[in-house]
Coordinates of C-alpha atoms in Angstrom, one line a residue:
M11 CA 14.2 21.7 -4.3
I12 CA 13.3 19.0 -6.8
L13 CA 11.3 15.9 -5.9
S14 CA 10.7 13.0 -8.3
I15 CA 7.8 10.5 -8.3
I16 CA 8.8 7.2 -10.0
G17 CA 5.5 5.5 -10.9
V18 CA 2.9 8.3 -10.8
G19 CA -0.1 6.4 -9.5
L20 CA -2.6 6.7 -6.7
L21 CA -0.1 6.8 -3.8
G22 CA 2.8 8.7 -5.5
G23 CA 0.4 11.1 -7.1
S24 CA -1.5 11.8 -3.9
F25 CA 1.8 12.4 -2.0
A26 CA 2.8 14.9 -4.6
L27 CA -0.5 16.7 -4.6
S28 CA -0.6 17.0 -0.8
L29 CA 3.0 18.3 -0.7
R30 CA 2.3 21.0 -3.3
E31 CA 0.2 22.9 -0.9
K32 CA 2.9 22.9 1.8
Y33 CA 5.8 23.5 -0.6
P34 CA 4.7 25.7 -3.6
N35 CA 8.4 26.3 -4.6
V36 CA 9.2 22.6 -4.9
K37 CA 9.4 21.3 -8.5
F38 CA 7.9 17.8 -9.0
V39 CA 9.1 15.6 -11.8
G40 CA 7.5 12.3 -12.9
V41 CA 8.9 9.1 -14.2
D42 CA 6.5 6.6 -15.7
N43 CA 6.5 4.2 -18.7
S44 CA 2.8 4.8 -19.4
L45 CA 2.2 7.6 -21.9
V46 CA -1.4 7.8 -20.5
N47 CA -0.1 8.2 -17.0
Q48 CA 2.3 10.8 -18.1
K49 CA -0.4 12.9 -19.8
I50 CA -2.8 12.6 -16.8
S51 CA -0.2 13.5 -14.2
L52 CA 0.8 16.6 -16.2
A53 CA -2.8 17.6 -16.8
K54 CA -3.8 17.2 -13.1
G55 CA -0.7 19.2 -12.0
I56 CA 0.8 16.2 -10.1
V57 CA 4.1 16.8 -11.8
D58 CA 5.6 19.7 -13.7
E59 CA 7.7 17.6 -16.1
I60 CA 8.2 14.1 -17.2
L61 CA 11.8 12.8 -17.2
T62 CA 13.7 9.5 -17.7
L63 CA 14.7 7.7 -14.5
D64 CA 18.4 8.6 -15.0
E65 CA 17.6 12.3 -15.6
A66 CA 15.5 12.4 -12.4
L67 CA 18.1 10.7 -10.3
Q68 CA 20.7 13.4 -11.2
I69 CA 18.5 16.4 -10.2
A70 CA 16.1 15.3 -7.5
E71 CA 16.9 15.6 -3.8
L72 CA 14.2 13.1 -2.9
N73 CA 13.1 10.2 -5.2
V74 CA 9.8 8.6 -4.3
L75 CA 9.7 5.0 -5.6
A76 CA 5.9 4.4 -5.9
T77 CA 5.8 1.4 -8.4
P78 CA 4.4 -2.1 -7.6
V79 CA 6.6 -4.0 -5.3
D80 CA 8.1 -6.3 -7.9
A81 CA 9.3 -3.2 -9.8
I82 CA 10.7 -1.7 -6.6
N83 CA 12.9 -4.8 -6.2
K84 CA 14.3 -4.3 -9.8
L85 CA 14.6 -0.5 -9.7
L86 CA 16.0 0.1 -6.2
P87 CA 19.5 -1.4 -6.8
Y88 CA 19.7 0.4 -10.1
M89 CA 18.7 3.7 -8.5
L90 CA 21.1 3.3 -5.5
D91 CA 24.0 2.6 -7.9
R92 CA 23.4 5.9 -9.7
L93 CA 22.2 8.0 -6.7
P94 CA 24.5 11.0 -6.1
D95 CA 25.7 11.6 -2.5
G96 CA 23.4 13.6 -0.3
R97 CA 20.3 12.5 -2.1
T98 CA 17.5 10.2 -0.8
I99 CA 15.2 7.4 -2.1
M100 CA 12.0 6.4 -0.3
D101 CA 9.7 3.6 -1.4
L102 CA 6.0 3.3 -0.8
G103 CA 5.7 -0.5 -1.1
S104 CA 3.1 -2.6 0.7
T105 CA 5.7 -5.3 1.6
K106 CA 8.9 -4.5 3.4
E107 CA 11.0 -7.6 4.2
L108 CA 12.4 -8.4 0.8
I109 CA 12.8 -4.8 -0.2
C110 CA 14.8 -4.0 3.0
Q111 CA 16.9 -7.2 2.6
L112 CA 17.8 -6.0 -0.9
A113 CA 18.6 -2.5 0.3
D114 CA 20.8 -3.9 3.1
T115 CA 23.2 -5.3 0.5
H116 CA 24.0 -1.9 -1.0
A117 CA 26.7 0.4 0.1
K118 CA 24.3 3.4 -0.1
R119 CA 21.7 1.8 2.2
G120 CA 21.8 4.9 4.4
Q121 CA 20.3 7.0 1.6
F122 CA 17.2 4.8 1.5
V123 CA 14.1 5.1 3.7
A124 CA 11.6 2.2 3.7
V125 CA 8.1 3.6 4.0
H126 CA 4.5 2.2 3.8
P127 CA 1.6 4.7 3.9
M128 CA -1.5 2.9 5.3
A129 CA -3.8 4.5 2.8
G130 CA -5.4 3.7 -0.5
T131 CA -8.6 3.1 -2.4
E132 CA -9.8 0.4 -4.8
N133 CA -8.9 2.8 -7.7
S134 CA -5.4 3.1 -9.3
G135 CA -3.5 5.4 -11.5
P136 CA -2.8 9.2 -11.4
G137 CA -6.5 9.9 -12.3
A138 CA -7.4 8.5 -8.9
A139 CA -4.9 10.6 -6.9
F140 CA -6.2 13.2 -4.6
K141 CA -4.5 15.5 -2.1
E142 CA -6.5 14.4 1.0
L143 CA -5.7 10.6 0.7
L144 CA -2.8 10.6 3.2
T145 CA -4.2 13.1 5.7
D146 CA -4.6 11.6 9.2
K147 CA -3.5 8.2 8.0
N148 CA -0.8 6.0 9.6
V149 CA 2.5 5.5 7.9
I150 CA 5.2 2.8 8.8
I151 CA 8.9 3.4 8.5
C152 CA 11.0 0.2 8.7
D153 CA 14.6 -0.1 9.9
K154 CA 14.9 3.6 10.6
E155 CA 18.3 3.1 12.2
K156 CA 19.7 2.0 8.9
S157 CA 18.9 5.3 7.2
N158 CA 21.1 8.3 7.4
P159 CA 19.8 10.9 9.9
E160 CA 19.6 13.4 7.0
S161 CA 17.6 11.1 4.7
L162 CA 15.4 9.9 7.6
G163 CA 14.7 13.5 8.8
L164 CA 13.8 14.7 5.3
V165 CA 11.3 11.9 4.8
E166 CA 9.8 12.2 8.3
T167 CA 9.3 16.0 7.7
F168 CA 7.5 15.5 4.5
L169 CA 5.3 12.7 5.9
R170 CA 4.3 14.8 8.9
D171 CA 3.7 17.8 6.7
V172 CA 1.1 15.9 4.6
G173 CA -0.6 15.0 7.9
M174 CA 0.5 11.4 8.4
K175 CA 1.1 9.7 11.8
I176 CA 4.5 8.0 11.8
H177 CA 5.1 4.5 13.4
Y178 CA 8.2 2.4 13.3
M179 CA 8.5 -1.3 12.8
K180 CA 10.9 -4.0 11.8
P181 CA 10.2 -5.4 8.2
V182 CA 9.4 -8.9 9.4
E183 CA 6.9 -7.5 11.9
H184 CA 5.4 -5.2 9.3
D185 CA 4.8 -8.0 6.8
L186 CA 3.2 -10.3 9.3
H187 CA 0.7 -7.7 10.5
L188 CA -0.1 -6.5 7.0
A189 CA -0.9 -10.1 5.9
Y190 CA -3.8 -10.1 8.4
V191 CA -5.1 -6.5 8.3
S192 CA -4.6 -5.7 4.6
H193 CA -3.5 -8.5 2.3
L194 CA -6.1 -11.0 3.7
S195 CA -9.0 -8.5 3.2
H196 CA -8.0 -8.0 -0.4
I197 CA -7.9 -11.7 -1.1
S198 CA -11.3 -12.2 0.7
S199 CA -12.8 -9.5 -1.5
F200 CA -11.3 -11.0 -4.7
A201 CA -12.7 -14.4 -3.7
L202 CA -16.1 -13.0 -2.9
G203 CA -16.2 -11.2 -6.2
L204 CA -15.3 -14.4 -8.1
T205 CA -17.9 -16.4 -6.2
V206 CA -20.7 -13.9 -7.1
L207 CA -19.5 -13.6 -10.7
D208 CA -19.7 -17.4 -11.1
K209 CA -23.2 -17.4 -9.7
E210 CA -24.2 -14.5 -11.9
R211 CA -23.7 -16.7 -15.0
D212 CA -26.9 -18.5 -14.1
E213 CA -28.7 -15.8 -12.1
R214 CA -28.3 -12.2 -13.3
A215 CA -30.9 -11.0 -10.8
I216 CA -28.4 -11.5 -8.0
F217 CA -26.9 -8.1 -8.9
D218 CA -30.3 -6.4 -8.8
M219 CA -30.6 -7.6 -5.2
A220 CA -27.0 -6.5 -4.2
S221 CA -27.2 -4.2 -1.2
T222 CA -24.8 -1.5 -0.1
G223 CA -23.3 -4.1 2.3
F224 CA -22.3 -6.2 -0.6
S225 CA -20.8 -3.3 -2.4
S226 CA -18.7 -2.2 0.5
T227 CA -17.5 -5.8 1.2
V228 CA -16.5 -6.5 -2.4
R229 CA -15.1 -3.0 -3.1
L230 CA -11.5 -4.1 -2.8
A231 CA -12.1 -6.6 -5.6
K232 CA -11.8 -3.7 -8.0
S233 CA -8.1 -3.1 -6.9
S234 CA -5.3 -3.4 -9.4
P235 CA -4.2 -7.1 -10.0
Q236 CA -0.9 -5.7 -11.3
M237 CA -0.2 -4.2 -7.9
W238 CA -1.6 -6.9 -5.7
A239 CA -0.3 -10.1 -7.3
P240 CA 3.3 -9.1 -6.5
I241 CA 2.4 -8.2 -3.0
F242 CA 0.8 -11.6 -2.4
D243 CA 3.9 -13.2 -3.9
Q244 CA 6.5 -11.3 -1.9
N245 CA 4.6 -11.9 1.4
K246 CA 3.5 -15.4 0.5
N247 CA 4.4 -17.2 3.8
N248 CA 2.5 -14.7 5.9
V249 CA -0.4 -14.5 3.5
S250 CA -0.6 -18.3 3.3
K251 CA -0.7 -18.5 7.2
A252 CA -3.4 -15.8 7.3
L253 CA -5.5 -17.5 4.7
G254 CA -5.2 -20.8 6.5
D255 CA -6.5 -19.3 9.7
Y256 CA -9.3 -17.6 7.8
I257 CA -10.3 -20.8 5.9
E258 CA -10.3 -22.8 9.2
L259 CA -12.7 -20.3 10.8
L260 CA -14.9 -20.3 7.7
K261 CA -15.1 -24.1 7.9
K262 CA -16.2 -23.8 11.6
F263 CA -18.8 -21.2 10.6
K264 CA -20.1 -23.5 7.8
D265 CA -20.3 -26.5 10.2
A266 CA -22.3 -24.4 12.7
I267 CA -24.8 -23.4 10.0
D268 CA -25.0 -26.9 8.6
Q269 CA -25.7 -28.4 12.0
K270 CA -28.2 -25.6 12.9
D271 CA -25.9 -24.7 15.9
L272 CA -27.3 -21.3 16.5
N273 CA -25.4 -20.8 19.7
T274 CA -22.0 -21.3 18.0
S275 CA -23.0 -18.9 15.2
L276 CA -24.1 -16.3 17.7
S277 CA -20.8 -16.8 19.6
F278 CA -18.7 -16.2 16.5
M279 CA -20.6 -13.1 15.6
N280 CA -20.6 -11.7 19.1
R281 CA -16.8 -12.2 19.2
A282 CA -16.4 -10.6 15.8
N283 CA -18.4 -7.5 16.9
D284 CA -15.5 -6.6 19.2
I285 CA -13.7 -5.4 16.2
G286 CA -15.9 -2.3 16.4
R287 CA -14.4 -1.4 19.7
I288 CA -10.9 -1.9 18.5
L289 CA -11.4 0.2 15.3
A290 CA -13.0 3.0 17.3
G291 CA -10.0 3.1 19.6
I292 CA -7.7 3.3 16.6
E293 CA -9.6 6.2 15.1
K294 CA -9.3 8.1 18.3
K295 CA -5.5 7.9 18.4

């Protein structure tokens, strides 16, 4: 069997590395415009060969579309137009509504499976890929009923074999939830990083006093802008609503501090502490 990774970065590269242990006889081919990414993915053993997109489409039984979401929108129709019968495309995009709408207009919609692994780090590129990234993580499949049973079954098998826990959602539901639990946290981290960088111009010592708490909170600010800007754009309505809710609560928190309203501040923090109980329950599932 031949499997292609289109966009050999953190997610696509980690998916390939984790599958290699389960399927030593599978050949992995890579498609990437970056010569640096090509060299790294070959050197790390992520892929066995670099091909053009058209070459990969003609030989691969499964094509993993792991580019940023704006590139997915451009590539998916092109790939479906040229995809031989009996072959499959899965994407790994962090937004789903626009991608699924686009796929729905194509006659070969059944050969496409919309996938979002709930995994990642603040690092990007094939150099950051590692085989354990997806193990024990959740993965979302959207509109599974629109995929052919053969394509869906192939993708589900591979996802389970790398240790992922599969959940099913509608694209609209997926994008709404992700705006709050993923996209908002990245924007918050970017904003915090900018706030501190602006302050640092006058006060370099602020970084000498930065604790591990600051480092963990701002970690996501190191994420790839090329990946996240298209995500925010494609999910702009949900992200805007989430940001509005967040800003409103920030204003209330600021008012409580300005007014020395200790009871309100304590109330906010006590309510927020409940997130620990929720996350602990998620980790046990």
